Amino acid sequence: MAGAGDKVDYVFKVVLIGDSAVGKSQILARFARNEFSLDSKATIGVEFQTRTLVIEHKSVKAQIWDTAGQERQGEKCSQWRHHTIPYHLSSETYHVLLPNKLTTSHACYFNNCRYRAVTSAYYRGALGALLVYDITKRQSFDHIPRWLEELRGHADKNIVIMLVGNKSDLEEERAVSTEDAKEFAEKENLFFLETSAMQATNVENAFQTVLTEIFKIHS
Ligand code: GDP
Ligand code: MG
């Protein structure tokens, strides 16, 4: 693996999308830091983490974006235009800060604002996406077509998409068959893998596949 001071040949932005609680942040924690936590906090705003890997002798920095910003479907906030969300850029973490006056009682209202403000910035420049559902939550799979529609509406035409059925360690609670997901992925021309962020199964493989495919298209 390339070290921090090494030269980077490519930076590829990849976004994580899917319903809340499917395991997006833990998939990212596993990939970026080889960590996993069972009491994962809900993601606030947007952040990205990076990891540099070598693909065909080139140093490729993967910039993986994670959010909770687009997960809520609520009433549209009519006043979102009046808010400007300040951005704070630290070395490798990108946070969308909450407006000062925001309190938890405004969460739903704010989520709509955030949804509006962040969606296009989130997808801008993304060359890859992990479209994640939870194999134990049928609804999270049923929502995949909507996520795909949003992704295709906002992202690069050539975006490389991997459908990811996470929590494969919970086989006894499975609610989505591998065959159904595979069939959907084939129909929509997506890569497909089942992962477990908890057991570190296929997480590396999922990112490697997407990044290698992006590399083939863009190098
Ligand atoms: P997000 O809202 O999509 O970012 O979901 P999180 O990453 O916050 O995960 C939601 C919950 O699912 C947390 O309690 C995680 O610990 C748990 N979780 C995430 N990945 C896995 C997994 O592969 N297996 C199991 N059993 N639990 C997981
Ligand atoms: Mg999260």
CSV table of C-alpha atoms and ligand atoms in Angstrom, one decimal:
chain,number,residue,atom,x,y,z
A,1,MET,CA,0.0,0.0,0.0
A,2,ALA,CA,1.2,3.5,-0.8
A,3,GLY,CA,2.3,5.7,2.1
A,4,ALA,CA,1.1,9.2,2.9
A,5,GLY,CA,3.9,11.1,1.2
A,6,ASP,CA,3.8,9.1,-2.0
A,7,LYS,CA,2.7,10.6,-5.2
A,8,VAL,CA,-0.8,9.9,-6.3
A,9,ASP,CA,-1.5,9.2,-9.9
A,10,TYR,CA,-5.3,9.2,-9.7
A,11,VAL,CA,-8.0,10.3,-7.3
A,12,PHE,CA,-11.3,8.6,-7.8
A,13,LYS,CA,-14.4,9.7,-5.9
A,14,VAL,CA,-16.9,6.9,-4.9
A,15,VAL,CA,-20.2,7.5,-3.2
A,16,LEU,CA,-22.0,5.3,-0.7
A,17,ILE,CA,-25.8,5.4,-1.0
A,18,GLY,CA,-28.7,3.4,0.3
A,19,ASP,CA,-31.2,3.5,3.1
A,20,SER,CA,-30.3,4.4,6.7
A,21,ALA,CA,-28.8,1.7,8.8
A,22,VAL,CA,-27.9,-0.7,6.0
A,23,GLY,CA,-24.2,-0.4,7.0
A,24,LYS,CA,-22.7,2.3,4.7
A,25,SER,CA,-20.6,3.9,7.4
A,26,GLN,CA,-19.3,0.6,8.7
A,27,ILE,CA,-18.4,-0.6,5.2
A,28,LEU,CA,-16.4,2.6,4.9
A,29,ALA,CA,-14.8,2.2,8.3
A,30,ARG,CA,-13.8,-1.3,7.3
A,31,PHE,CA,-12.4,-0.3,4.0
A,32,ALA,CA,-10.6,2.9,5.2
A,33,ARG,CA,-9.4,1.9,8.7
A,34,ASN,CA,-10.2,-1.8,9.0
A,35,GLU,CA,-12.5,-1.0,11.8
A,36,PHE,CA,-16.1,-2.0,12.7
A,37,SER,CA,-18.4,-0.8,15.4
A,38,LEU,CA,-21.8,-2.3,16.5
A,39,ASP,CA,-23.1,0.9,18.0
A,40,SER,CA,-22.4,3.0,14.9
A,41,LYS,CA,-23.6,6.6,15.2
A,42,ALA,CA,-25.9,7.9,12.5
A,43,THR,CA,-23.8,9.9,10.1
A,44,ILE,CA,-24.3,13.7,10.4
A,45,GLY,CA,-24.0,15.5,7.2
A,46,VAL,CA,-21.4,14.4,4.7
A,47,GLU,CA,-17.8,13.2,5.2
A,48,PHE,CA,-15.3,11.4,3.1
A,49,GLN,CA,-12.4,9.2,3.9
A,50,THR,CA,-9.6,8.2,1.7
A,51,ARG,CA,-7.4,5.1,1.1
A,52,THR,CA,-4.6,4.9,-1.4
A,53,LEU,CA,-4.1,1.6,-3.3
A,54,VAL,CA,-2.0,0.4,-6.2
A,55,ILE,CA,-3.8,-0.6,-9.3
A,56,GLU,CA,-1.7,-1.8,-12.2
A,57,HIS,CA,1.4,-0.1,-10.8
A,58,LYS,CA,-0.4,3.3,-10.4
A,59,SER,CA,-1.2,4.9,-7.1
A,60,VAL,CA,-4.9,5.4,-6.8
A,61,LYS,CA,-6.4,7.5,-4.1
A,62,ALA,CA,-10.0,6.4,-3.4
A,63,GLN,CA,-12.0,9.2,-1.9
A,64,ILE,CA,-15.1,7.6,-0.4
A,65,TRP,CA,-18.1,9.8,0.4
A,66,ASP,CA,-20.6,8.8,3.1
A,67,THR,CA,-23.7,10.6,4.2
A,68,ALA,CA,-27.0,10.5,6.0
A,69,GLY,CA,-28.1,13.6,4.1
A,70,GLN,CA,-30.2,12.0,1.5
A,71,GLU,CA,-31.8,9.3,3.5
A,72,ARG,CA,-34.9,10.9,4.8
A,73,GLN,CA,-37.9,11.2,2.7
A,74,GLY,CA,-40.2,13.8,4.3
A,75,GLU,CA,-42.2,16.8,3.4
A,76,LYS,CA,-40.3,19.2,1.2
A,77,CYS,CA,-39.0,22.2,3.1
A,78,SER,CA,-40.2,25.3,1.4
A,79,GLN,CA,-37.5,27.5,2.9
A,80,TRP,CA,-34.4,25.5,2.0
A,81,ARG,CA,-33.3,28.2,-0.4
A,82,HIS,CA,-32.8,30.6,2.5
A,83,HIS,CA,-30.2,28.5,4.2
A,84,THR,CA,-26.6,28.4,3.3
A,85,ILE,CA,-24.8,25.5,4.8
A,86,PRO,CA,-21.2,26.3,5.7
A,87,TYR,CA,-18.6,23.8,4.7
A,88,HIS,CA,-15.7,23.1,6.8
A,89,LEU,CA,-12.7,21.5,5.2
A,90,SER,CA,-10.1,19.7,7.4
A,91,SER,CA,-7.3,17.6,6.0
A,92,GLU,CA,-9.2,14.6,4.9
A,93,THR,CA,-12.6,14.9,6.4
A,94,TYR,CA,-15.3,17.1,4.8
A,95,HIS,CA,-18.1,18.0,7.1
A,96,VAL,CA,-21.3,19.8,6.4
A,97,LEU,CA,-21.9,21.8,9.5
A,98,LEU,CA,-25.3,22.2,11.0
A,99,PRO,CA,-26.7,25.8,11.0
A,100,ASN,CA,-26.1,27.2,14.5
A,101,LYS,CA,-29.8,27.7,15.2
A,102,LEU,CA,-30.6,24.1,14.5
A,103,THR,CA,-31.8,22.0,17.3
A,104,THR,CA,-32.9,18.4,17.3
A,105,SER,CA,-36.6,19.4,17.1
A,106,HIS,CA,-35.7,20.8,13.7
A,107,ALA,CA,-34.1,17.6,12.5
A,108,CYS,CA,-36.7,16.7,10.0
A,109,TYR,CA,-36.9,20.2,8.6
A,110,PHE,CA,-33.2,20.3,8.4
A,111,ASN,CA,-32.8,17.0,6.7
A,112,ASN,CA,-34.9,18.3,3.9
A,113,CYS,CA,-32.7,21.3,3.6
A,114,ARG,CA,-29.7,19.2,3.7
A,115,TYR,CA,-31.2,16.9,1.1
A,116,ARG,CA,-31.6,19.8,-1.2
A,117,ALA,CA,-28.3,21.5,-0.5
A,118,VAL,CA,-26.1,18.5,-0.6
A,119,THR,CA,-27.5,16.1,-3.3
A,120,SER,CA,-25.8,17.6,-6.3
A,121,ALA,CA,-22.5,18.3,-4.5
A,122,TYR,CA,-22.5,14.7,-3.2
A,123,TYR,CA,-22.8,13.2,-6.6
A,124,ARG,CA,-20.6,15.7,-8.5
A,125,GLY,CA,-17.5,14.1,-9.9
A,126,ALA,CA,-18.4,10.6,-8.6
A,127,LEU,CA,-17.0,7.9,-10.8
A,128,GLY,CA,-18.2,5.0,-8.7
A,129,ALA,CA,-21.0,4.2,-6.3
A,130,LEU,CA,-21.8,1.4,-3.8
A,131,LEU,CA,-25.5,1.0,-3.7
A,132,VAL,CA,-26.1,-0.7,-0.4
A,133,TYR,CA,-29.0,-2.6,1.1
A,134,ASP,CA,-29.3,-4.8,4.1
A,135,ILE,CA,-30.0,-8.5,3.2
A,136,THR,CA,-32.2,-8.7,6.4
A,137,LYS,CA,-34.4,-5.7,5.5
A,138,ARG,CA,-36.6,-6.3,2.5
A,139,GLN,CA,-37.5,-2.6,2.3
A,140,SER,CA,-33.9,-1.5,1.9
A,141,PHE,CA,-33.8,-3.7,-1.2
A,142,ASP,CA,-37.2,-2.5,-2.5
A,143,HIS,CA,-35.8,1.1,-2.3
A,144,ILE,CA,-32.9,0.3,-4.6
A,145,PRO,CA,-34.6,1.3,-7.8
A,146,ARG,CA,-35.2,4.8,-6.3
A,147,TRP,CA,-31.6,5.2,-5.3
A,148,LEU,CA,-30.5,4.1,-8.8
A,149,GLU,CA,-32.8,6.6,-10.3
A,150,GLU,CA,-31.4,9.4,-8.2
A,151,LEU,CA,-27.9,8.3,-8.9
A,152,ARG,CA,-28.4,8.1,-12.7
A,153,GLY,CA,-30.1,11.5,-12.5
A,154,HIS,CA,-27.1,13.2,-10.9
A,155,ALA,CA,-24.0,11.3,-11.6
A,156,ASP,CA,-21.5,10.9,-14.4
A,157,LYS,CA,-22.9,8.8,-17.4
A,158,ASN,CA,-20.1,6.3,-17.1
A,159,ILE,CA,-20.4,5.8,-13.3
A,160,VAL,CA,-19.4,2.3,-12.1
A,161,ILE,CA,-22.1,0.9,-9.8
A,162,MET,CA,-21.8,-2.0,-7.4
A,163,LEU,CA,-25.0,-3.3,-5.8
A,164,VAL,CA,-24.0,-4.4,-2.3
A,165,GLY,CA,-26.1,-6.7,-0.1
A,166,ASN,CA,-24.6,-6.0,3.4
A,167,LYS,CA,-24.8,-8.0,6.6
A,168,SER,CA,-24.3,-11.4,5.0
A,169,ASP,CA,-23.2,-12.6,8.5
A,170,LEU,CA,-26.9,-12.6,9.4
A,171,GLU,CA,-27.8,-15.5,7.2
A,172,GLU,CA,-30.6,-16.7,9.5
A,173,GLU,CA,-32.4,-13.3,9.2
A,174,ARG,CA,-32.1,-13.1,5.4
A,175,ALA,CA,-35.0,-11.4,3.7
A,176,VAL,CA,-33.5,-10.9,0.3
A,177,SER,CA,-32.3,-13.9,-1.7
A,178,THR,CA,-29.0,-13.7,-3.5
A,179,GLU,CA,-30.8,-14.8,-6.7
A,180,ASP,CA,-33.3,-11.8,-6.6
A,181,ALA,CA,-30.4,-9.4,-6.2
A,182,LYS,CA,-28.3,-11.0,-8.8
A,183,GLU,CA,-31.2,-10.9,-11.3
A,184,PHE,CA,-31.8,-7.2,-10.6
A,185,ALA,CA,-28.1,-6.4,-10.9
A,186,GLU,CA,-27.9,-8.1,-14.3
A,187,LYS,CA,-31.0,-6.4,-15.6
A,188,GLU,CA,-29.6,-3.0,-14.5
A,189,ASN,CA,-26.0,-3.7,-15.6
A,190,LEU,CA,-24.6,-3.4,-12.1
A,191,PHE,CA,-21.8,-5.3,-10.4
A,192,PHE,CA,-23.1,-7.3,-7.4
A,193,LEU,CA,-21.6,-8.7,-4.1
A,194,GLU,CA,-22.9,-9.6,-0.7
A,195,THR,CA,-20.7,-8.2,2.1
A,196,SER,CA,-20.3,-8.2,5.8
A,197,ALA,CA,-18.7,-5.1,7.2
A,198,MET,CA,-18.7,-7.0,10.5
A,199,GLN,CA,-16.8,-10.0,9.3
A,200,ALA,CA,-14.8,-8.1,6.7
A,201,THR,CA,-16.3,-10.3,3.9
A,202,ASN,CA,-16.1,-8.9,0.4
A,203,VAL,CA,-15.6,-5.3,1.5
A,204,GLU,CA,-12.2,-5.1,0.0
A,205,ASN,CA,-13.4,-7.0,-3.1
A,206,ALA,CA,-16.3,-4.6,-3.6
A,207,PHE,CA,-14.1,-1.4,-3.6
A,208,GLN,CA,-11.3,-3.1,-5.6
A,209,THR,CA,-13.8,-4.2,-8.3
A,210,VAL,CA,-15.3,-0.7,-8.6
A,211,LEU,CA,-11.9,1.1,-8.5
A,212,THR,CA,-10.3,-1.3,-11.0
A,213,GLU,CA,-13.3,-0.8,-13.4
A,214,ILE,CA,-13.0,3.0,-12.9
A,215,PHE,CA,-9.3,2.7,-13.6
A,216,LYS,CA,-10.0,0.8,-16.9
A,217,ILE,CA,-12.4,3.5,-18.0
A,218,HIS,CA,-10.5,6.6,-17.0
A,219,SER,CA,-6.8,5.8,-17.2
B,1,GDP,P1,-25.6,3.5,7.8
B,1,GDP,O1,-26.8,4.3,8.3
B,1,GDP,O2,-26.0,2.9,6.4
B,1,GDP,O3,-24.3,4.2,7.7
B,1,GDP,O4,-25.4,2.2,8.7
B,1,GDP,P2,-24.3,2.0,9.8
B,1,GDP,O5,-22.9,1.8,9.2
B,1,GDP,O6,-24.3,3.1,10.8
B,1,GDP,O7,-24.7,0.6,10.5
B,1,GDP,C1,-26.0,0.5,11.0
B,1,GDP,C2,-26.0,-0.7,12.0
B,1,GDP,O8,-25.8,-1.9,11.4
B,1,GDP,C3,-24.9,-0.5,13.1
B,1,GDP,O9,-25.4,-1.0,14.3
B,1,GDP,C4,-23.8,-1.4,12.6
B,1,GDP,O10,-23.0,-1.9,13.6
B,1,GDP,C5,-24.6,-2.5,11.9
B,1,GDP,N1,-23.9,-3.2,10.8
B,1,GDP,C6,-23.2,-2.6,9.8
B,1,GDP,N2,-22.7,-3.5,9.0
B,1,GDP,C7,-23.0,-4.7,9.5
B,1,GDP,C8,-22.7,-6.1,9.1
B,1,GDP,O11,-22.0,-6.4,8.1
B,1,GDP,N3,-23.2,-7.1,9.9
B,1,GDP,C9,-24.0,-6.8,11.0
B,1,GDP,N4,-24.4,-7.8,11.7
B,1,GDP,N5,-24.2,-5.5,11.4
B,1,GDP,C10,-23.8,-4.5,10.7
B,2,MG,MG,-24.0,6.2,8.2
